[in-house]
JSON list of C-alpha atoms and ligand atoms in Angstrom, two decimals:
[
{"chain": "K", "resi": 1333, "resn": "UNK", "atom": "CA", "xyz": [0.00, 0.00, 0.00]},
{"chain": "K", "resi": 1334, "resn": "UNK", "atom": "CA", "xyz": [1.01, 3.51, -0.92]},
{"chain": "K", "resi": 1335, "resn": "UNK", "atom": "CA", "xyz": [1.28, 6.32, 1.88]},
{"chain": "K", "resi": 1336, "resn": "UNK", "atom": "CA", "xyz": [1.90, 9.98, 1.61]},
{"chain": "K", "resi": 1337, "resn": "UNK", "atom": "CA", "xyz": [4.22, 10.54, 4.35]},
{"chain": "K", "resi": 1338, "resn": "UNK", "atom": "CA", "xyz": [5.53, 13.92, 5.98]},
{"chain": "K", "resi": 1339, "resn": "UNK", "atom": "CA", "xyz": [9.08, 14.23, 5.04]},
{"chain": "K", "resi": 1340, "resn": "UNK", "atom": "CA", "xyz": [11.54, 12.81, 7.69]},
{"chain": "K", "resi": 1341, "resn": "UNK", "atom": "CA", "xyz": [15.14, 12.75, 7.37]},
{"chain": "K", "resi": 1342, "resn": "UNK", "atom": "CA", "xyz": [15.32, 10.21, 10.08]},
{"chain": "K", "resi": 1343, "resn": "UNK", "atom": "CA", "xyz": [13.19, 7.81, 7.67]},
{"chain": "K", "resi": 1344, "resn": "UNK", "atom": "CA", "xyz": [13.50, 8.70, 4.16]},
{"chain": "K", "resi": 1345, "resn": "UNK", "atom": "CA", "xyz": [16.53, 7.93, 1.90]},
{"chain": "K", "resi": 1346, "resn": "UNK", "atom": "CA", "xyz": [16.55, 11.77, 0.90]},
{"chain": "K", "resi": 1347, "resn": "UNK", "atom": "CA", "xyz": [19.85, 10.57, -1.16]},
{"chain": "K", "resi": 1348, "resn": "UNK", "atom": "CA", "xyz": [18.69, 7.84, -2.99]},
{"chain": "K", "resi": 1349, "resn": "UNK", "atom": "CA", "xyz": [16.04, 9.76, -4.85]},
{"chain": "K", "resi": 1350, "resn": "UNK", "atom": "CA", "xyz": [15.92, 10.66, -8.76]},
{"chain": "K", "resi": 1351, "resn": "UNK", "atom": "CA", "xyz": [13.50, 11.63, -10.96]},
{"chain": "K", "resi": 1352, "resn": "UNK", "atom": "CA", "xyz": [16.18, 12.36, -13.68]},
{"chain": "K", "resi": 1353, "resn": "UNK", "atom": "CA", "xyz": [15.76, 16.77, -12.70]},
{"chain": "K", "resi": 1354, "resn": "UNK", "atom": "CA", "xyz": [18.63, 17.69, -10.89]},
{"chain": "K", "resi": 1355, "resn": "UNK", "atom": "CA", "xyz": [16.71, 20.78, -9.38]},
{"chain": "K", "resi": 1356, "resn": "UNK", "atom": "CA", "xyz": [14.28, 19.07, -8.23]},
{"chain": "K", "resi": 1357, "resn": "UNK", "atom": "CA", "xyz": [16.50, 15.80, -6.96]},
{"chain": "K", "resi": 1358, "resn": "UNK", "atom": "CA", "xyz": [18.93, 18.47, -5.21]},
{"chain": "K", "resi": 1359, "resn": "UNK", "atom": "CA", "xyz": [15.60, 19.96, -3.41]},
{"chain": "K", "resi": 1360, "resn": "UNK", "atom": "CA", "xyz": [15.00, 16.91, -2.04]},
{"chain": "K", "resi": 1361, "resn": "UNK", "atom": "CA", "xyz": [18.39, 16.05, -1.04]},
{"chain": "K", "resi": 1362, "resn": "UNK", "atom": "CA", "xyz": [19.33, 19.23, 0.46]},
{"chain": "K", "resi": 1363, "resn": "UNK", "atom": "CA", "xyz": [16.85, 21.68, 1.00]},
{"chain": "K", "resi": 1364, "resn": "UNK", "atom": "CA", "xyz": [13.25, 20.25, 1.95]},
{"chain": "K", "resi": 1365, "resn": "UNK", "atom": "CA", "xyz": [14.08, 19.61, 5.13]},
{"chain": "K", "resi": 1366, "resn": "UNK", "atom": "CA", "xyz": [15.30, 23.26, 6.25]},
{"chain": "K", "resi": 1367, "resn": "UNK", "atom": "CA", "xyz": [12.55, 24.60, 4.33]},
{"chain": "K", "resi": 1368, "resn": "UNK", "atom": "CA", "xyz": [9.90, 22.25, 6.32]},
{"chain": "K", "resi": 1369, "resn": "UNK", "atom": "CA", "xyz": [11.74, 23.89, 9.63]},
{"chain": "K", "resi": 1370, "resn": "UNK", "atom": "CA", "xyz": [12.27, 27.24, 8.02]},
{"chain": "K", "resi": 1371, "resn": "UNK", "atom": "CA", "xyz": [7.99, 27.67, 7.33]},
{"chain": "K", "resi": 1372, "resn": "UNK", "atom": "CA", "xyz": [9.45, 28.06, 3.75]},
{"chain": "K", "resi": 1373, "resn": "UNK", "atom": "CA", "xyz": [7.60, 25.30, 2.24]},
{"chain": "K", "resi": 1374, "resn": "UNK", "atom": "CA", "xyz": [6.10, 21.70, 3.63]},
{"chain": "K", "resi": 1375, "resn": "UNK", "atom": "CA", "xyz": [7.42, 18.59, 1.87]},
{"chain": "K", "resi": 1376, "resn": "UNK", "atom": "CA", "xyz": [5.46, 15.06, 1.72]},
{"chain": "K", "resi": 1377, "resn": "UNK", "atom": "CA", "xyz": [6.83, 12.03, 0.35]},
{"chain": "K", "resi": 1378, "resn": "UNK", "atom": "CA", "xyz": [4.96, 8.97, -1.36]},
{"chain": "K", "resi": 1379, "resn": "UNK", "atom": "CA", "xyz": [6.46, 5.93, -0.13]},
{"chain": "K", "resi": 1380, "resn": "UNK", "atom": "CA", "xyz": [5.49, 2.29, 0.46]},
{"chain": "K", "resi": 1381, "resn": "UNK", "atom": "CA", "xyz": [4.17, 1.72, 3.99]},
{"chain": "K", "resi": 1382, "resn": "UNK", "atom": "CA", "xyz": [5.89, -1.61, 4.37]},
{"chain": "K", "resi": 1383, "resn": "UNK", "atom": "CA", "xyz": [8.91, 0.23, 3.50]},
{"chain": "K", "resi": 1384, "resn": "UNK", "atom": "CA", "xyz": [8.94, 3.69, 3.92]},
{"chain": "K", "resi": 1385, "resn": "UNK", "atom": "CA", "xyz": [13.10, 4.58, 3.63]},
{"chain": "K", "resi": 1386, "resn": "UNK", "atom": "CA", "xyz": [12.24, 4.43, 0.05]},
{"chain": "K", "resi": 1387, "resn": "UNK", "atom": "CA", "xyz": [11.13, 7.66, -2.02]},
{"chain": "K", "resi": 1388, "resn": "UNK", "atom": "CA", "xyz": [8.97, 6.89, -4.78]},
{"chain": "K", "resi": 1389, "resn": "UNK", "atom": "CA", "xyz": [7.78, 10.51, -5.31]},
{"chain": "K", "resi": 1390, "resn": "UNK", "atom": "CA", "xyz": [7.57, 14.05, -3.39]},
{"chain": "K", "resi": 1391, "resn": "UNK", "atom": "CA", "xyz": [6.09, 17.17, -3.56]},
{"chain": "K", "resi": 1392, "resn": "UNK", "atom": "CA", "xyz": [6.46, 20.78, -1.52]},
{"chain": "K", "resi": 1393, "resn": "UNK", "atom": "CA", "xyz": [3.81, 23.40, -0.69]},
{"chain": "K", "resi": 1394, "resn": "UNK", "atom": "CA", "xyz": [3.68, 26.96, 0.60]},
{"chain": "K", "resi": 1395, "resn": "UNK", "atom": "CA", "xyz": [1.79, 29.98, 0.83]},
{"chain": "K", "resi": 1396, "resn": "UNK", "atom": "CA", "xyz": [1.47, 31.73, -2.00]},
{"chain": "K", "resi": 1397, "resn": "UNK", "atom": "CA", "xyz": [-1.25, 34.69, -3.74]},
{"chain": "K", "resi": 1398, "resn": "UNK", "atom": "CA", "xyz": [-1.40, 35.70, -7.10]},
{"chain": "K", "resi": 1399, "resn": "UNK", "atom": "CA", "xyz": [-3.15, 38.62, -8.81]},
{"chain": "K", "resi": 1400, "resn": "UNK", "atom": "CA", "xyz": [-6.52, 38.65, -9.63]},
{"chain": "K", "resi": 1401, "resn": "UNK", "atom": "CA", "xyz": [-6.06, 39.37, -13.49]},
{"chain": "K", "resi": 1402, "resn": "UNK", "atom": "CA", "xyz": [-3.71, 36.25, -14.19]},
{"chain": "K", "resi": 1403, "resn": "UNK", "atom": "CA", "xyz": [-6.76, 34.33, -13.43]},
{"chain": "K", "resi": 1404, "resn": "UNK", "atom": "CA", "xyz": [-9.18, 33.64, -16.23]},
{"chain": "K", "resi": 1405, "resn": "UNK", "atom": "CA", "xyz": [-11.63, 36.57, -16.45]},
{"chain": "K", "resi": 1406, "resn": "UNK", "atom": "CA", "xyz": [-14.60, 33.87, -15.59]},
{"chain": "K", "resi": 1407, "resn": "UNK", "atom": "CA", "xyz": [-12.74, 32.81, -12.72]},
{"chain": "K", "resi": 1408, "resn": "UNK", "atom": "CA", "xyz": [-12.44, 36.25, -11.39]},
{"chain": "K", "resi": 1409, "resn": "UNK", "atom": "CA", "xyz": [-16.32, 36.55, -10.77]},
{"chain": "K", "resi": 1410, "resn": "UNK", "atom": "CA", "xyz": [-17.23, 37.12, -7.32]},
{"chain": "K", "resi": 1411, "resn": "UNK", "atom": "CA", "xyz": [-13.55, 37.43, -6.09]},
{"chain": "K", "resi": 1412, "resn": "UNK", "atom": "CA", "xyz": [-13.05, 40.75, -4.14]},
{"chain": "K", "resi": 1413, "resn": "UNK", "atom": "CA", "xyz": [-10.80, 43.27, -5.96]},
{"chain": "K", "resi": 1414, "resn": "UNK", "atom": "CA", "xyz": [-7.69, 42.03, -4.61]},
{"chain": "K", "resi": 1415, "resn": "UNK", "atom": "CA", "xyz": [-4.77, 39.21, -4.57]},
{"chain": "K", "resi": 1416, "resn": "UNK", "atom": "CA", "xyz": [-6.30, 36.12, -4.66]},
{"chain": "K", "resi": 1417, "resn": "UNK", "atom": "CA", "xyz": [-4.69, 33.67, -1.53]},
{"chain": "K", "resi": 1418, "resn": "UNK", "atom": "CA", "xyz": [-3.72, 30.23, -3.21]},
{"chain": "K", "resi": 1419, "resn": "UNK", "atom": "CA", "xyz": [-1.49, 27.24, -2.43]},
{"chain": "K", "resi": 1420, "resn": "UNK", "atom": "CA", "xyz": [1.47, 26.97, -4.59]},
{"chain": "K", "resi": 1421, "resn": "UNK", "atom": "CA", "xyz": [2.32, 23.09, -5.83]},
{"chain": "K", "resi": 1422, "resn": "UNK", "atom": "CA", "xyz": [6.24, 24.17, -5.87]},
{"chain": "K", "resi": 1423, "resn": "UNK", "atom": "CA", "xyz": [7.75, 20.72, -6.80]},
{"chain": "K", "resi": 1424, "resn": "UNK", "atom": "CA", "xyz": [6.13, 17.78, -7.83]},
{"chain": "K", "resi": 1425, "resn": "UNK", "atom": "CA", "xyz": [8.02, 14.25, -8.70]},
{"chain": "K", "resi": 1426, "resn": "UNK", "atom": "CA", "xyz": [8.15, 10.70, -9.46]},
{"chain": "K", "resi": 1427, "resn": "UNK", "atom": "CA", "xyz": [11.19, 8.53, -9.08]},
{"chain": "K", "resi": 1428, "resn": "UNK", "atom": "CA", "xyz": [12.70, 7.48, -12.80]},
{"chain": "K", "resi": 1429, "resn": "UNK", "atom": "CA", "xyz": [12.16, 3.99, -11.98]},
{"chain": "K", "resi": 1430, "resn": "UNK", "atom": "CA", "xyz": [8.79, 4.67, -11.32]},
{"chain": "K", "resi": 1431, "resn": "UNK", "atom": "CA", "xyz": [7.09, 6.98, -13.76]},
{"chain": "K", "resi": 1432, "resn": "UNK", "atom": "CA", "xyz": [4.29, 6.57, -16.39]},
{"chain": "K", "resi": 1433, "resn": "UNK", "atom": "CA", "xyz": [2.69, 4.55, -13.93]},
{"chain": "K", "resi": 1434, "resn": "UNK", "atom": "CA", "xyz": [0.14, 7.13, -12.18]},
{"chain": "K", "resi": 1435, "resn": "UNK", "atom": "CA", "xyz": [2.24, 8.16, -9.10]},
{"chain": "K", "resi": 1436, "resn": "UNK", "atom": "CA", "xyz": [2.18, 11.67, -10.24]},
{"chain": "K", "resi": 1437, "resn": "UNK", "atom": "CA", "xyz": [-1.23, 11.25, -10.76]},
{"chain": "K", "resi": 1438, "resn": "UNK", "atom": "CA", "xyz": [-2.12, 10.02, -7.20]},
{"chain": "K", "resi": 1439, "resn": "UNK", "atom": "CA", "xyz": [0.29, 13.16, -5.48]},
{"chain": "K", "resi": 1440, "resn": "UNK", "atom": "CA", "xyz": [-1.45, 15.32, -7.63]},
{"chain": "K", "resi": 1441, "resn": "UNK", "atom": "CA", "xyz": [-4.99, 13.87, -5.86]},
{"chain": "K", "resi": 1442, "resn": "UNK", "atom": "CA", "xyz": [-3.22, 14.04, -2.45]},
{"chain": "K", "resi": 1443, "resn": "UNK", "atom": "CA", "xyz": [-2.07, 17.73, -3.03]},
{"chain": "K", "resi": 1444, "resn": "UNK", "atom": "CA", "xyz": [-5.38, 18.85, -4.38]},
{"chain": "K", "resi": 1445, "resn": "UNK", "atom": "CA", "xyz": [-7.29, 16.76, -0.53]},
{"chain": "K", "resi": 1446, "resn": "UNK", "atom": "CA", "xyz": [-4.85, 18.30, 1.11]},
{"chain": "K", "resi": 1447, "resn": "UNK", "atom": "CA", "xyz": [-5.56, 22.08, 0.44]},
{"chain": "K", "resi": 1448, "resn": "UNK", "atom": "CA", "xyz": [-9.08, 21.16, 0.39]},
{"chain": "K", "resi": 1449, "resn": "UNK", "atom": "CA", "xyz": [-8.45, 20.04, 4.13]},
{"chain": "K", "resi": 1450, "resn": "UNK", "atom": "CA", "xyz": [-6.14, 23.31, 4.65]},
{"chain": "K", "resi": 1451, "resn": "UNK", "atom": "CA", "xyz": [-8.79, 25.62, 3.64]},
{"chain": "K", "resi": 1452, "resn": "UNK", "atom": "CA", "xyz": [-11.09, 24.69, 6.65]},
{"chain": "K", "resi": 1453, "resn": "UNK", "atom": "CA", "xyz": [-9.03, 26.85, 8.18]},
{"chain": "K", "resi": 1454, "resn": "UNK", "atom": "CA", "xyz": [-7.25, 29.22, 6.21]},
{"chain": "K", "resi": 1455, "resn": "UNK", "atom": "CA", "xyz": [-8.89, 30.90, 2.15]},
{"chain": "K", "resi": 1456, "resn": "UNK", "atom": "CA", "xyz": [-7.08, 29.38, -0.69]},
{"chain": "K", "resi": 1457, "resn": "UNK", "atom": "CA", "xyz": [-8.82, 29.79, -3.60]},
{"chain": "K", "resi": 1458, "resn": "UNK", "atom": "CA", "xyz": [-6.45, 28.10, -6.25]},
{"chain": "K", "resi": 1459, "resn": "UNK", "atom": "CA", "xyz": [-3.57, 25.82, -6.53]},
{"chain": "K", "resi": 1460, "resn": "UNK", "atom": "CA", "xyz": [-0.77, 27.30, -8.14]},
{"chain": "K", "resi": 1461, "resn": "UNK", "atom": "CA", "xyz": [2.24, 25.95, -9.93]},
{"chain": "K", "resi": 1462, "resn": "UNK", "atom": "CA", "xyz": [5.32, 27.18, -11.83]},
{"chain": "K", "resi": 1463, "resn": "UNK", "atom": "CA", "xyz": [5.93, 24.49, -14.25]},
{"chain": "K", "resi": 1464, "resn": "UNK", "atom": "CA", "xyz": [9.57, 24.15, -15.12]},
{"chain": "K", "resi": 1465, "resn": "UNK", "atom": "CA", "xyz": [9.48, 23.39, -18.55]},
{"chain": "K", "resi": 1466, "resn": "UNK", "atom": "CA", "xyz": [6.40, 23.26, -21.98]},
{"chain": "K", "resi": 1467, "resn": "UNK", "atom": "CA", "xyz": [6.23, 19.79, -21.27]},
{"chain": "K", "resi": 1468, "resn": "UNK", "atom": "CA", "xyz": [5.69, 19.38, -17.43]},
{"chain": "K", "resi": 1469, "resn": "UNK", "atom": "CA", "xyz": [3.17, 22.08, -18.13]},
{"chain": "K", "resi": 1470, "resn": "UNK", "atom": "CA", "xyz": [0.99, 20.10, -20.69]},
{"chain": "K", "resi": 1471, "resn": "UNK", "atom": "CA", "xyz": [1.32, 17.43, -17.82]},
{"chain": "K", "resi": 1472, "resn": "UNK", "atom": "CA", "xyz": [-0.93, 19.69, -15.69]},
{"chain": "K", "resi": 1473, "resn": "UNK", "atom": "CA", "xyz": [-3.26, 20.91, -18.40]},
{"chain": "K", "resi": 1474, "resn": "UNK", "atom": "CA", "xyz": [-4.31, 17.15, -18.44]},
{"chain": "K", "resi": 1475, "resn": "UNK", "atom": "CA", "xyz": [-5.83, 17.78, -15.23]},
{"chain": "K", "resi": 1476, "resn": "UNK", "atom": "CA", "xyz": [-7.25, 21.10, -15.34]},
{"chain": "K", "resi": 1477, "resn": "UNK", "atom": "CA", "xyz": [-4.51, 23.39, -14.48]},
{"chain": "K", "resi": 1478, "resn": "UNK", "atom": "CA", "xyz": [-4.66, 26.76, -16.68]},
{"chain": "K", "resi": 1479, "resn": "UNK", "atom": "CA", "xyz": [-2.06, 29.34, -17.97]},
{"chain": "K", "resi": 1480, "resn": "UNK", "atom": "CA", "xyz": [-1.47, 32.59, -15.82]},
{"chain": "K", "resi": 1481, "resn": "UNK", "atom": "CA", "xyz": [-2.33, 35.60, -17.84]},
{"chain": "K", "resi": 1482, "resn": "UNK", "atom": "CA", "xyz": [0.95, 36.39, -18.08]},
{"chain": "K", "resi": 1483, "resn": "UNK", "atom": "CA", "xyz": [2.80, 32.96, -18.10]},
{"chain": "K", "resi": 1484, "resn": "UNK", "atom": "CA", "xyz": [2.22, 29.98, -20.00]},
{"chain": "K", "resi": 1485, "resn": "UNK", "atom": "CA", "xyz": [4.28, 27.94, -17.51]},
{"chain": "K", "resi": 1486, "resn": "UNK", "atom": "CA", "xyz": [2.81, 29.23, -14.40]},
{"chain": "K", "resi": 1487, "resn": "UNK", "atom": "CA", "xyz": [-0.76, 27.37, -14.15]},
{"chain": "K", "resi": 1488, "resn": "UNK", "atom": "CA", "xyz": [-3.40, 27.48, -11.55]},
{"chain": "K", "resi": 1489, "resn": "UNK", "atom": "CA", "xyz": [-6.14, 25.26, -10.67]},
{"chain": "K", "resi": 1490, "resn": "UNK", "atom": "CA", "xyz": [-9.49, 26.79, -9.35]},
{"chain": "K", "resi": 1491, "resn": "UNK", "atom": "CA", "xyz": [-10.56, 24.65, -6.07]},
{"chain": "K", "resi": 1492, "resn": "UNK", "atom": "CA", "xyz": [-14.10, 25.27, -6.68]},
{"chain": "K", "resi": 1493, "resn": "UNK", "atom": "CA", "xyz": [-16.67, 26.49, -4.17]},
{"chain": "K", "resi": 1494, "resn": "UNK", "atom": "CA", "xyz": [-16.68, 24.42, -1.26]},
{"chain": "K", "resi": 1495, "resn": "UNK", "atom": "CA", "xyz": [-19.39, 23.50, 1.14]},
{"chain": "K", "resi": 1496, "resn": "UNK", "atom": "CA", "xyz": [-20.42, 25.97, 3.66]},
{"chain": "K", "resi": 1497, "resn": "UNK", "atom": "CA", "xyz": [-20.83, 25.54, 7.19]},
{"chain": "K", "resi": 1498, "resn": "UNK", "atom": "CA", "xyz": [-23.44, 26.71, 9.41]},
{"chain": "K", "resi": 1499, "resn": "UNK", "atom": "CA", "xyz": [-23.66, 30.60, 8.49]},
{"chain": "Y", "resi": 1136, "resn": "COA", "atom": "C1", "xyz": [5.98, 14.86, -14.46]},
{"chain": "Y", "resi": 1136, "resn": "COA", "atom": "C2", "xyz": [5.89, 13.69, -13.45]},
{"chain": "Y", "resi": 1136, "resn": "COA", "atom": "C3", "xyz": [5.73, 14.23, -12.03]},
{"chain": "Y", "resi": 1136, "resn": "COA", "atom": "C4", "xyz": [4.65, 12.84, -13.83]},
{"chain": "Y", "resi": 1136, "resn": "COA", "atom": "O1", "xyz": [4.56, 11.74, -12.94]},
{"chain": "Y", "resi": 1136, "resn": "COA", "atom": "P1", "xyz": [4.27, 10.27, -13.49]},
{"chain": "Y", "resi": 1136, "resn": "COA", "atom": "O2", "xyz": [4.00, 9.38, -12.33]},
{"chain": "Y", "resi": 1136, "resn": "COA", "atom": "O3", "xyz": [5.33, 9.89, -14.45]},
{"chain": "Y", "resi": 1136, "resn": "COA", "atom": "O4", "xyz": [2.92, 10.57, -14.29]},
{"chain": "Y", "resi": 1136, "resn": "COA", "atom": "P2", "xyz": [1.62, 9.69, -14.36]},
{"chain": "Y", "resi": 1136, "resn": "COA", "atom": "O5", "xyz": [1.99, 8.25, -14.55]},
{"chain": "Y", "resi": 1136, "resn": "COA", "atom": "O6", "xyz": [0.71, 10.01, -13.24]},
{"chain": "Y", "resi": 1136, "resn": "COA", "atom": "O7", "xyz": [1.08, 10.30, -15.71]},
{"chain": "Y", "resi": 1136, "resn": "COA", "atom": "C5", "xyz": [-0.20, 10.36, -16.03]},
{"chain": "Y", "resi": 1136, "resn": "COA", "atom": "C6", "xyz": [-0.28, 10.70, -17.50]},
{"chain": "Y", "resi": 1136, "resn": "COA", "atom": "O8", "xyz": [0.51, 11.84, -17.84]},
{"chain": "Y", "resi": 1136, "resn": "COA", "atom": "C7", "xyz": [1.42, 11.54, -18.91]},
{"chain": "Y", "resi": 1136, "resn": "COA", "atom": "N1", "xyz": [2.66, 12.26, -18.68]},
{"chain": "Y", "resi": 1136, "resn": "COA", "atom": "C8", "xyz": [3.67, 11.93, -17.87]},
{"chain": "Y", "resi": 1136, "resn": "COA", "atom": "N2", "xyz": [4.63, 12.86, -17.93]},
{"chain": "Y", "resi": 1136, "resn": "COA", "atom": "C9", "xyz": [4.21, 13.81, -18.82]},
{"chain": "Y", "resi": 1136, "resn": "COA", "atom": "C10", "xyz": [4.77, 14.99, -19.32]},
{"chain": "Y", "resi": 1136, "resn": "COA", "atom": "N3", "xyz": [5.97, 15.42, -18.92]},
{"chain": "Y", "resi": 1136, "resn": "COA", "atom": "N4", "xyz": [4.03, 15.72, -20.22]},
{"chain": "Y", "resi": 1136, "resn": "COA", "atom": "C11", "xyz": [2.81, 15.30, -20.64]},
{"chain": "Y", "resi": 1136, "resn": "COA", "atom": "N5", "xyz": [2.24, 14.15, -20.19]},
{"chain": "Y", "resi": 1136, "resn": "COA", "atom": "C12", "xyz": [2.94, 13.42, -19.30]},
{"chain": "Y", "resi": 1136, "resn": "COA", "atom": "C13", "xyz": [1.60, 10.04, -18.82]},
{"chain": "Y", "resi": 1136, "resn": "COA", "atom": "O9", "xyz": [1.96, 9.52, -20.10]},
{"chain": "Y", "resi": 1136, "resn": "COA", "atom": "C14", "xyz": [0.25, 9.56, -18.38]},
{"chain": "Y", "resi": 1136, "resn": "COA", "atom": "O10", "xyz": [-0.62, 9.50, -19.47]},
{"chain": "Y", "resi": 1136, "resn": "COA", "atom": "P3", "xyz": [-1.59, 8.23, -19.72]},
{"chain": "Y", "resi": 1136, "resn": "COA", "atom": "O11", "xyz": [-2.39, 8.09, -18.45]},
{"chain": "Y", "resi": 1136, "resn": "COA", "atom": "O12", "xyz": [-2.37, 8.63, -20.90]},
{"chain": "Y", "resi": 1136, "resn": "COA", "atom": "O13", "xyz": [-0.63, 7.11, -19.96]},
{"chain": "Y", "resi": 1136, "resn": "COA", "atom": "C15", "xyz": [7.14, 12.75, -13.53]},
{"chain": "Y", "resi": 1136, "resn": "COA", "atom": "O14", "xyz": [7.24, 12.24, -14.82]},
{"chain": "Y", "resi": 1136, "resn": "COA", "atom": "C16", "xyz": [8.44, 13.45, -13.14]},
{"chain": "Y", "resi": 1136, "resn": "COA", "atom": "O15", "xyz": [8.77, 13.50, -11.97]},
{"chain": "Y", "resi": 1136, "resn": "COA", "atom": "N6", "xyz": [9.19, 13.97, -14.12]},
{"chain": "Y", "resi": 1136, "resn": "COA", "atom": "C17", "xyz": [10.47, 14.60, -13.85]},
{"chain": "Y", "resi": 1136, "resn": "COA", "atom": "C18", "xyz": [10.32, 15.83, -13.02]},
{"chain": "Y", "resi": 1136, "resn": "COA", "atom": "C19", "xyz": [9.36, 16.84, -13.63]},
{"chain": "Y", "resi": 1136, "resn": "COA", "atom": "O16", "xyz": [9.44, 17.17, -14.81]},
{"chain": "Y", "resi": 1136, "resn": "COA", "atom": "N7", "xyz": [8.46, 17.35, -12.77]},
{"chain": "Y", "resi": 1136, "resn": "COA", "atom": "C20", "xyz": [7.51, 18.37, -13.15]},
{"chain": "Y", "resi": 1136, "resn": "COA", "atom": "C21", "xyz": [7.87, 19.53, -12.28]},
{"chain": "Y", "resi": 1136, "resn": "COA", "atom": "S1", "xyz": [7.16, 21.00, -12.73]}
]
C-alpha cells in the first residue's frame, strides 16, 4: 500500500532519490528539510508503507497569492478586488524507476485533498504551480490546471466552491 508521508530525514533515503531533474532531486536532497523547519515550504513524500526509507515521489507546498487578473476573467467573478490567496504546488516528482505509472497522478490527488483540508481553516482559492518546462506544463493541463495571464508555464487550478458551514 502507498502512503503519503511527511518528510523525515530520520526515515527517508533523501539521497537515494531521482527523478532524472537535478533541481528538483537536489531539493530533495538538500533543502526540503530546512525549508519544512524554516515555514518556507512543507514537503510530503509517497512511499510504500511496508517500506517507507524508500522515495517513490515528493512534492512541496507553501503559501502563496497571485493577482486577480492572471486568473481567467470567468474565474475572477465574485472574487473581491484584490490578490487572490492560493497554495502553490512548488515541486512535484516521481522517481525514474517509477514513472508513467500514475504516481504523479495520485500526489497530484493528495495535493489537491490536502488544500481542500487546509482551507477549513485558512482561504485558498487556487492551486498554483510554476511548471519548469512546456512539457511538465501540458502534464498539468491534463488535469485542469490553466495558464497565468501572463505565463504559459505558471498554471493554476481553481478549487471550486466548497461547502459551507453553518452561516
Ligand atoms: C511529471 C511527473 C511528475 C509525472 O509523474 P508520473 O508518475 O510519471 O505521471 P503519471 O503516470 O501520473 O502520468 C499520467 C499521465 O501523464 C502523462 N505524462 C507523464 N509525464 C508527462 C509529461 N511530462 N508531459 C505530458 N504528459 C505526461 C503520462 O503519459 C500519463 O498519461 P496516460 O495516463 O495517458 O498514460 C514525472 O514524470 C516526473 O517527476 N518527471 C520529472 C520531473 C518533472 O518534470 N516534474 C515536473 C515539475 S514542474
Amino acid at each position: 500500500m502507498l502512503v503519503v508521508q511527511r518528510l523525515d530525514g530520520r526515515i527517508h533515503d533523501r539521497a537515494g532519490f531521482d527523478c532524472g531533474e537535478a533541481s528538483l532531486n537536489r531539493y530533495l536532497h538538500d533543502l526540503a528539510s530546512q525549508h519544512h523547519r524554516a515555514g518556507v515550504a512543507t514537503t510530503h513524500v509517497l512511499v510504500e508503507h511496508d517500506a517507507p526509507p524508500k522515495i517513490l515521489g515528493y512534492y512541496s507546498l507553501a503559501a502563496a497569492q497571485m493577482s486577480l487578473v492572471d486568473l481567467a476573467p470567468a474565474d475572477q467573478r465574485r472574487l473581491p478586488r484584490h490578490p487572490v490567496p492560493v497554495a502553490r504546488l512548488a515541486r512535484l516528482a516521481v522517481a525514474l524507476a517509477e514513472q508513467g505509472h500514475g504516481l504523479g497522478e495520485a500526489l497530484l490527488q493528495d495535493v489537491v485533498k490536502r488544500c481542500l483540508g487546509l482551507r477549513e481553516e485558512l482561504g485558498i482559492h487556487a492551486l498554483l504551480v510554476d511548471a519548469l518546462h512546456a512539457r511538465a506544463a501540458a502534464y498539468y493541463r491534463r488535469y485542469g490546471f490553466r495558464a497565468t495571464a501572463d505565463d504559459a508555464l505558471t498554471l493554476y487550478l481553481p478549487l471550486g466552491s466548497a461547502r459551507q458551514g453553518g452561516a
